[in-house]
Coordinates of C-alpha atoms and ligand atoms in Angstrom, one line a residue:
M211 CA -93.3 -18.7 3.3
D212 CA -91.5 -18.9 6.7
Y213 CA -87.8 -18.1 7.2
L214 CA -85.5 -18.2 10.1
Q215 CA -83.7 -15.1 11.4
I216 CA -80.6 -15.8 13.4
K217 CA -78.4 -13.2 15.2
G218 CA -75.1 -14.8 15.6
G219 CA -72.7 -14.8 18.5
A220 CA -74.7 -16.1 21.4
K221 CA -73.1 -18.9 23.6
L222 CA -75.4 -21.8 24.1
S223 CA -76.0 -23.6 27.4
G224 CA -78.5 -25.9 29.1
S225 CA -80.2 -29.0 27.9
I226 CA -82.8 -30.2 25.3
K227 CA -84.6 -33.4 24.6
I228 CA -83.9 -35.2 21.3
S229 CA -87.0 -36.3 19.4
G230 CA -87.8 -39.7 17.8
A231 CA -85.9 -40.5 14.6
K232 CA -87.7 -39.5 11.4
N233 CA -85.8 -42.1 9.4
S234 CA -86.9 -44.8 11.8
A235 CA -90.5 -43.6 12.1
L236 CA -91.0 -43.6 8.4
P237 CA -90.3 -47.4 7.8
V238 CA -92.1 -48.3 11.0
I239 CA -95.2 -46.4 9.8
A240 CA -94.9 -48.1 6.4
A241 CA -94.6 -51.5 8.1
T242 CA -97.9 -51.1 9.8
I243 CA -99.4 -51.9 6.4
L244 CA -98.2 -55.5 7.1
S245 CA -100.9 -55.7 9.7
D246 CA -104.7 -55.6 9.7
K247 CA -104.9 -54.8 13.4
P248 CA -104.4 -51.5 15.2
V249 CA -100.9 -50.6 16.2
T250 CA -99.6 -47.7 18.4
L251 CA -96.4 -45.9 17.7
T252 CA -94.9 -43.6 20.3
N253 CA -92.0 -41.0 20.4
L254 CA -92.8 -39.9 16.8
P255 CA -91.1 -36.7 15.8
N256 CA -93.5 -33.8 15.2
V257 CA -92.3 -33.1 11.6
V258 CA -93.9 -32.8 8.2
D259 CA -92.5 -36.0 6.7
I260 CA -94.3 -38.1 9.3
R261 CA -97.6 -36.3 8.7
T262 CA -97.2 -36.8 4.9
L263 CA -96.7 -40.6 5.3
L264 CA -99.7 -40.8 7.7
K265 CA -101.8 -38.9 5.2
L266 CA -100.8 -41.4 2.6
L267 CA -102.0 -44.3 4.8
G268 CA -105.3 -42.4 5.2
I269 CA -105.6 -42.0 1.4
L270 CA -105.1 -45.8 1.1
G271 CA -108.0 -46.3 3.5
G272 CA -106.1 -46.8 6.8
T273 CA -107.6 -45.3 9.9
V274 CA -105.0 -43.0 11.6
N275 CA -105.3 -41.3 15.0
H276 CA -102.4 -38.9 15.4
T277 CA -101.3 -36.4 18.0
D278 CA -97.9 -34.8 18.0
T279 CA -95.9 -37.8 19.1
I280 CA -98.3 -40.8 19.2
A281 CA -100.2 -42.4 16.4
T282 CA -102.6 -45.4 16.4
I283 CA -102.9 -46.8 12.9
D284 CA -105.5 -49.4 11.9
N285 CA -104.8 -50.7 8.4
G286 CA -107.6 -53.3 8.7
T287 CA -109.7 -50.7 6.8
M288 CA -107.2 -50.3 3.9
N289 CA -109.0 -50.5 0.6
S290 CA -106.6 -48.9 -2.0
T291 CA -103.1 -49.9 -3.1
K292 CA -102.3 -46.8 -5.1
A293 CA -99.7 -44.4 -3.6
V294 CA -100.5 -41.3 -5.6
Y295 CA -98.0 -38.8 -7.1
E296 CA -99.3 -35.9 -5.0
I297 CA -97.9 -37.5 -1.9
V298 CA -94.9 -39.4 -3.3
S299 CA -93.6 -36.3 -5.0
Q300 CA -93.6 -34.5 -1.6
M301 CA -91.5 -37.2 0.0
R302 CA -89.3 -39.8 -1.6
A303 CA -89.5 -42.1 1.4
S304 CA -93.2 -42.8 0.4
I305 CA -91.6 -45.5 -1.8
L306 CA -91.3 -47.5 1.5
V307 CA -95.0 -48.5 1.0
L308 CA -94.1 -50.5 -2.1
G309 CA -92.8 -53.6 -0.3
P310 CA -95.5 -53.9 2.4
L311 CA -98.4 -53.1 0.0
L312 CA -97.3 -55.7 -2.5
A313 CA -96.6 -58.3 0.2
R314 CA -100.0 -57.9 1.9
F315 CA -102.3 -57.2 -1.1
G316 CA -100.5 -59.0 -4.0
E317 CA -100.6 -55.8 -6.1
C318 CA -99.9 -52.1 -5.9
E319 CA -99.2 -48.9 -7.8
V320 CA -96.7 -46.5 -6.4
S321 CA -95.7 -43.2 -8.1
L322 CA -92.0 -43.0 -9.1
P323 CA -90.3 -40.7 -6.7
G324 CA -88.1 -39.0 -9.3
G325 CA -84.8 -37.1 -8.6
C326 CA -84.2 -34.8 -5.7
A327 CA -81.8 -32.0 -4.7
I328 CA -79.0 -34.3 -3.5
G329 CA -78.9 -36.5 -6.6
Q330 CA -80.7 -39.0 -8.8
R331 CA -81.6 -41.5 -6.1
P332 CA -82.9 -44.3 -8.3
I333 CA -85.0 -47.2 -6.9
D334 CA -83.7 -49.9 -9.3
L335 CA -82.3 -52.0 -6.5
H336 CA -85.7 -52.1 -4.7
L337 CA -87.4 -53.2 -7.9
K338 CA -84.8 -55.8 -8.9
A339 CA -85.0 -57.4 -5.5
L340 CA -88.8 -57.5 -5.6
E341 CA -88.7 -59.1 -9.1
S342 CA -86.3 -61.8 -7.8
M343 CA -89.1 -62.5 -5.2
G344 CA -91.5 -63.2 -8.1
A345 CA -93.1 -59.8 -8.5
K346 CA -94.1 -58.7 -12.0
I347 CA -93.2 -55.0 -12.3
E348 CA -93.8 -52.5 -15.0
I349 CA -93.3 -48.7 -15.1
K350 CA -96.2 -46.9 -16.8
G351 CA -97.5 -43.4 -16.6
G352 CA -95.0 -42.4 -13.9
Y353 CA -96.1 -45.3 -11.7
V354 CA -94.4 -48.5 -10.6
R355 CA -97.1 -51.2 -11.1
A356 CA -96.2 -54.4 -9.2
E357 CA -98.1 -57.7 -9.0
A358 CA -97.6 -60.9 -7.2
P359 CA -101.1 -62.4 -7.1
N360 CA -100.0 -65.6 -5.2
G361 CA -97.7 -63.7 -2.9
L362 CA -94.0 -63.1 -2.9
Q363 CA -91.5 -66.0 -2.8
G364 CA -88.5 -65.9 -0.4
T365 CA -85.2 -66.0 -2.2
R366 CA -81.5 -65.0 -1.8
I367 CA -81.0 -61.3 -2.7
V368 CA -77.6 -59.7 -3.0
F369 CA -77.7 -56.0 -3.1
D370 CA -75.1 -54.5 -5.5
K371 CA -74.9 -51.5 -3.3
I372 CA -75.9 -51.0 0.3
T373 CA -79.2 -49.3 0.3
V374 CA -81.1 -48.2 3.5
G375 CA -84.6 -47.8 1.8
G376 CA -84.0 -50.9 -0.4
T377 CA -83.2 -53.1 2.6
E378 CA -86.2 -51.7 4.5
N379 CA -88.6 -52.4 1.6
I380 CA -87.3 -56.0 1.2
V381 CA -87.3 -56.7 5.0
M382 CA -91.0 -55.7 5.0
A383 CA -91.8 -57.6 1.8
A384 CA -90.0 -60.7 3.0
S385 CA -91.9 -60.8 6.3
L386 CA -95.1 -61.8 4.5
A387 CA -93.5 -63.8 1.7
H388 CA -93.7 -67.6 1.3
G389 CA -90.5 -69.2 2.6
T390 CA -87.1 -67.7 3.6
T391 CA -85.5 -64.6 2.2
T392 CA -81.8 -63.9 2.7
I393 CA -80.6 -60.3 2.1
V394 CA -76.9 -60.1 1.5
N395 CA -75.1 -56.8 1.7
S396 CA -78.0 -55.3 3.6
A397 CA -77.8 -51.9 5.4
K398 CA -77.0 -52.0 9.1
E399 CA -78.3 -48.6 10.2
P400 CA -80.1 -48.4 13.7
E401 CA -83.3 -47.6 11.8
I402 CA -83.1 -51.0 10.0
V403 CA -82.5 -52.7 13.4
Q404 CA -85.7 -51.0 14.8
L405 CA -87.7 -52.1 11.8
C406 CA -86.4 -55.7 12.1
E407 CA -87.1 -55.8 15.8
M408 CA -90.7 -54.5 15.3
I409 CA -91.3 -57.3 12.8
A410 CA -89.5 -60.0 15.0
N411 CA -91.6 -58.9 18.0
A412 CA -94.7 -59.7 15.9
G413 CA -93.5 -63.3 15.7
V414 CA -91.5 -63.4 12.4
K415 CA -88.2 -65.3 12.7
I416 CA -85.4 -62.9 11.7
E417 CA -81.7 -63.7 12.0
G418 CA -78.7 -61.4 11.5
I419 CA -80.5 -58.2 12.7
G420 CA -77.9 -55.4 12.6
T421 CA -75.5 -57.3 10.3
S422 CA -75.0 -57.3 6.6
E423 CA -76.9 -60.6 6.1
I424 CA -80.5 -60.7 7.2
I425 CA -82.5 -63.9 7.0
I426 CA -86.3 -63.7 7.3
E427 CA -88.9 -66.5 7.4
G428 CA -92.0 -65.1 5.9
T429 CA -95.5 -65.8 7.1
G430 CA -96.9 -66.7 3.7
Q431 CA -99.2 -63.7 3.4
K432 CA -100.6 -63.9 7.0
P433 CA -100.8 -60.3 8.3
L434 CA -98.7 -59.5 11.4
N435 CA -99.9 -58.4 14.8
F436 CA -97.6 -55.7 16.1
K437 CA -96.8 -54.7 19.6
E438 CA -96.5 -51.0 20.5
V439 CA -93.3 -49.5 19.0
E440 CA -91.3 -46.6 20.7
I441 CA -89.3 -44.8 18.0
I442 CA -85.6 -44.6 18.7
P443 CA -83.9 -41.2 19.3
D444 CA -83.0 -39.3 16.1
R445 CA -79.2 -39.7 15.7
I446 CA -79.0 -37.0 13.0
E447 CA -80.9 -34.5 15.1
A448 CA -78.6 -35.3 18.0
G449 CA -75.5 -35.0 15.8
T450 CA -76.8 -31.6 14.5
Y451 CA -77.1 -30.2 18.1
L452 CA -73.6 -31.6 19.0
C453 CA -72.4 -29.5 16.0
A454 CA -74.3 -26.5 17.5
G455 CA -72.3 -27.0 20.7
A456 CA -69.0 -27.4 18.7
I457 CA -69.4 -24.4 16.4
T458 CA -70.4 -22.0 19.2
A459 CA -67.8 -23.5 21.6
S460 CA -70.5 -24.1 24.2
K461 CA -71.4 -26.7 26.8
I462 CA -74.8 -28.2 26.1
T463 CA -76.6 -31.5 27.1
L464 CA -78.8 -33.6 24.9
E465 CA -81.3 -35.9 26.6
N466 CA -82.8 -39.1 25.1
V467 CA -79.8 -40.0 22.9
N468 CA -78.2 -43.3 22.1
A469 CA -74.5 -42.5 22.1
K470 CA -73.6 -45.7 20.3
H471 CA -75.7 -44.5 17.3
I472 CA -73.7 -41.2 17.0
Q473 CA -70.3 -42.6 17.7
A474 CA -68.9 -41.6 14.3
S475 CA -69.9 -37.9 14.9
I476 CA -68.6 -38.0 18.5
D477 CA -65.2 -39.4 17.3
K478 CA -64.9 -36.6 14.7
L479 CA -65.8 -33.8 17.2
E480 CA -63.3 -35.3 19.7
A481 CA -60.7 -35.2 17.0
M482 CA -61.5 -31.5 16.6
G483 CA -60.9 -30.9 20.3
C484 CA -64.4 -31.1 21.9
N485 CA -65.0 -33.2 25.0
F486 CA -67.9 -35.4 26.0
Q487 CA -69.6 -36.7 29.1
I488 CA -71.9 -39.6 28.4
E489 CA -74.3 -40.8 31.1
D490 CA -77.1 -43.2 30.4
N491 CA -79.2 -41.5 27.6
N492 CA -77.6 -38.0 28.1
I493 CA -74.6 -36.6 26.3
T494 CA -72.9 -33.3 27.2
I495 CA -70.6 -31.7 24.7
C496 CA -68.0 -29.2 25.9
G497 CA -67.1 -27.2 22.8
K498 CA -63.7 -25.6 22.4
E499 CA -62.5 -22.4 20.8
R500 CA -59.9 -23.0 18.0
L501 CA -61.1 -26.3 16.7
K502 CA -58.7 -28.6 14.9
P503 CA -59.4 -29.3 11.2
I504 CA -60.8 -32.8 10.2
N505 CA -60.9 -35.1 7.3
L506 CA -64.0 -37.1 6.8
I507 CA -65.5 -39.4 4.3
T508 CA -69.2 -40.3 4.3
T509 CA -70.1 -44.0 4.2
E510 CA -72.7 -46.4 5.4
Y511 CA -73.3 -47.0 9.1
P512 CA -71.4 -47.4 11.3
G513 CA -69.2 -45.1 9.3
F514 CA -69.6 -41.3 9.1
P515 CA -73.2 -40.5 7.9
T516 CA -73.9 -38.5 4.8
D517 CA -76.8 -36.9 6.7
M518 CA -74.2 -35.2 9.0
Q519 CA -71.8 -34.1 6.2
A520 CA -73.3 -30.6 5.7
Q521 CA -73.4 -29.8 9.4
F522 CA -69.7 -30.8 9.9
M523 CA -68.8 -28.7 6.9
A524 CA -70.3 -25.7 8.7
V525 CA -68.3 -26.6 11.9
A526 CA -65.1 -27.0 9.9
T527 CA -65.3 -23.4 8.7
M528 CA -64.4 -22.4 12.3
A529 CA -61.3 -24.7 12.5
I530 CA -57.8 -23.3 12.6
G531 CA -56.6 -25.3 9.5
E532 CA -57.9 -26.8 6.3
S533 CA -60.4 -29.7 6.5
M534 CA -61.3 -32.2 3.8
V535 CA -64.8 -33.6 3.3
E536 CA -65.5 -36.4 0.8
E537 CA -69.1 -37.3 -0.1
R538 CA -69.3 -40.9 -1.3
L539 CA -73.0 -41.7 -1.2
F540 CA -74.8 -39.0 -3.1
E541 CA -73.4 -37.2 -6.2
N542 CA -74.9 -33.8 -5.7
R543 CA -74.8 -33.3 -1.9
F544 CA -72.8 -30.1 -1.8
M545 CA -75.6 -27.5 -2.5
H546 CA -74.8 -25.9 0.9
V547 CA -71.3 -25.0 -0.2
S548 CA -72.2 -22.0 -2.2
E549 CA -74.6 -20.8 0.5
L550 CA -71.9 -21.3 3.2
N551 CA -69.5 -19.3 1.0
R552 CA -72.1 -16.5 0.9
L553 CA -71.7 -16.3 4.7
G554 CA -67.9 -15.9 4.2
A555 CA -66.7 -19.5 4.3
D556 CA -63.9 -20.5 2.0
I557 CA -64.8 -23.9 0.6
W558 CA -63.5 -25.3 -2.7
L559 CA -65.1 -28.2 -4.5
K560 CA -63.4 -30.7 -6.7
G561 CA -65.7 -33.6 -7.7
S562 CA -66.9 -35.3 -4.6
V563 CA -64.3 -33.6 -2.3
A564 CA -64.6 -30.3 -0.6
S565 CA -61.7 -28.5 1.0
V566 CA -62.7 -26.2 3.8
K567 CA -60.2 -23.5 4.4
P568 CA -60.1 -21.6 7.7
V569 CA -61.7 -18.2 7.9
A570 CA -61.4 -15.7 10.8
E571 CA -65.2 -15.0 10.8
L572 CA -68.5 -15.7 9.1
Y573 CA -70.8 -12.8 8.3
G574 CA -74.6 -12.9 8.3
A575 CA -76.4 -12.8 5.0
D576 CA -79.5 -14.1 3.3
V577 CA -79.1 -17.7 2.3
M578 CA -81.3 -20.4 0.8
A579 CA -82.0 -23.9 2.2
T580 CA -81.7 -26.5 -0.6
D581 CA -82.4 -29.8 1.2
L582 CA -83.0 -31.0 4.7
R583 CA -79.5 -31.3 6.1
A584 CA -78.0 -28.5 4.1
S585 CA -80.6 -26.3 5.8
S586 CA -79.4 -27.2 9.3
A587 CA -75.8 -26.5 8.2
L588 CA -76.9 -22.9 7.3
V589 CA -78.6 -22.5 10.7
L590 CA -75.4 -23.7 12.4
A591 CA -73.3 -21.2 10.5
G592 CA -75.8 -18.5 11.4
L593 CA -75.2 -19.2 15.1
V594 CA -71.6 -17.9 14.8
A595 CA -71.9 -15.5 11.8
Q596 CA -71.6 -11.8 12.8
G597 CA -74.8 -9.9 12.4
T598 CA -78.1 -11.3 11.0
T599 CA -78.5 -14.5 8.9
N600 CA -81.8 -15.1 7.2
V601 CA -82.3 -18.8 6.2
H602 CA -85.0 -19.0 3.5
R603 CA -87.0 -21.9 2.2
I604 CA -87.1 -23.6 5.6
Y605 CA -89.9 -26.0 4.5
H606 CA -86.9 -28.4 4.0
L607 CA -86.1 -28.1 7.7
D608 CA -89.7 -28.6 8.8
R609 CA -89.7 -31.9 6.9
G610 CA -87.2 -33.4 9.4
Y611 CA -86.3 -31.2 12.4
D612 CA -88.8 -31.2 15.3
N613 CA -89.1 -27.6 16.6
L614 CA -85.5 -26.6 15.6
E615 CA -85.9 -22.9 16.5
G616 CA -87.7 -23.7 19.8
K617 CA -84.9 -26.1 20.9
L618 CA -82.1 -23.7 19.8
K619 CA -83.9 -20.8 21.6
K620 CA -84.1 -22.9 24.8
L621 CA -80.3 -23.3 24.5
G622 CA -79.9 -19.5 24.3
A623 CA -79.6 -18.9 20.6
D624 CA -81.1 -15.7 19.2
I625 CA -83.3 -17.2 16.5
Q626 CA -86.9 -16.6 15.4
R627 CA -89.3 -17.8 12.7
L628 CA -90.7 -15.0 10.5
S629 CA -92.9 -14.8 7.4
E630 CA -91.5 -13.5 4.1
Ligands
UD1_77 C1 -81.8 -43.1 3.5 C2 -82.1 -41.9 4.4 C3 -81.3 -40.7 4.0 C4 -79.8 -41.1 4.0 C5 -79.6 -42.3 3.1 C6 -78.1 -42.8 3.2 C7 -84.4 -42.3 5.0 C8 -85.8 -41.9 4.8 N1 -83.5 -41.6 4.3 O1 -82.1 -42.7 2.1 O2 -81.6 -39.7 5.0 O3 -79.1 -40.0 3.5 O4 -80.4 -43.4 3.6 O5 -77.8 -43.0 4.5 O6 -84.1 -43.2 5.8 N2 -79.3 -46.4 -4.7 C9 -79.3 -46.9 -6.0 N3 -80.4 -47.7 -6.3 C10 -81.4 -47.9 -5.4 C11 -81.3 -47.4 -4.1 C12 -80.3 -46.6 -3.8 O7 -78.4 -46.7 -6.8 O8 -82.4 -48.6 -5.8 C13 -78.1 -45.5 -4.3 C14 -78.5 -44.1 -4.0 O9 -78.6 -43.3 -5.1 C15 -77.4 -43.7 -3.1 C16 -77.0 -44.9 -2.3 O10 -77.6 -46.0 -3.1 O11 -76.3 -43.3 -3.8 C17 -77.6 -45.0 -0.9 O12 -79.0 -44.7 -1.0 P1 -80.0 -45.3 0.1 O13 -79.3 -46.0 1.2 O14 -81.0 -46.2 -0.6 O15 -80.7 -44.0 0.6 P2 -82.3 -43.8 1.0 O16 -82.8 -45.1 1.6 O17 -83.0 -43.2 -0.1

């Protein structure tokens, strides 16, 4: 198994290019199931999760041609509707094939994703919404079996809770349904906007893109014909590198970023004392020594993203006062706290709130990555910890960060990938 070895203390400088967004590429790849014609996707991130979902399409009979950042997918050859446990258990986002498979083929079986390190993460809202569109759903043998032999029926769906994956599944299902679907309390993340635009560009009438009420007129089971899709820049990867600039008090530039998508992170880093220059698709952060403490609460877009919570906690360890971090989306997303404390941080947890007390220094140690974003928080801490930090179990990082150590090395970090 690989691990990352970081020798802390190096200042960063220079520029790197941000990759395409994993969380946008995944629903876009799932949406290709809505078509029986080839579609090309560009600016894909070169990460394990993308390869996993493309592999699933291949298992379903799709024809996939994939290089590092481009894939051409032809789901005209698809001949199975069973998303097997072996793939879904590797990546929860495989549940995104549920809506499109059911909408196009009138039936499917998708393995239940189960829990994960950051909490229970149920899919009840996805299933309830599909049922209200006329699907018959049963859970048997660890699989969701869904049927709608005459197609799904458009209806009004009110999500009890804002769900990114749930909104994506229903947007895809609704695009091939009979009649109009209105999704109330939908998610508004940029990734949802990209998915809706991809489907709208294929001729489906969609109103309310980027708002909390999306109205979709389905094609009545007629497959879509997609235009080429360029995946949007990864706002979480970008936010993570901004945190690298902040924690090391360095000046670095990120290319291929949409500043609007990371406004919540920019605002918090500005409040901590960092400065920004934004020009077209480039952002330069000028980090500062003696960062101010922050208070942050995770919430849905455009609020502060839960996917940036762990990285900000790492940065907050270097602030000159006590910071407060509240996690409101996932019940167990604090696994990085004990690992950061192993590096000398002083973080106290009470329920869903962490208080991060100032410490003079962090010190290198062996630490364990527990989930994707927690892993990057440990790498950030390693950049400033005195001595050597070894971050183990980095398969979590490889799921979602494209060439993390290569990009950090380019910025001047002393980091290398080694084998246990
Ligand atoms: C997506 C992102 C993930 C991000 C999360 C929140 C992808 C591949 N993953 O995950 O990186 O952290 O959004 O921004 O895009 N919930 C239910 N029932 C459901 C569905 C969700 O109770 O049926 C709850 C979840 O447990 C969680 C909250 O709703 O507490 C939000 O989850 P959701 O937005 O669905 O997250 P994902 O789509 O899984």
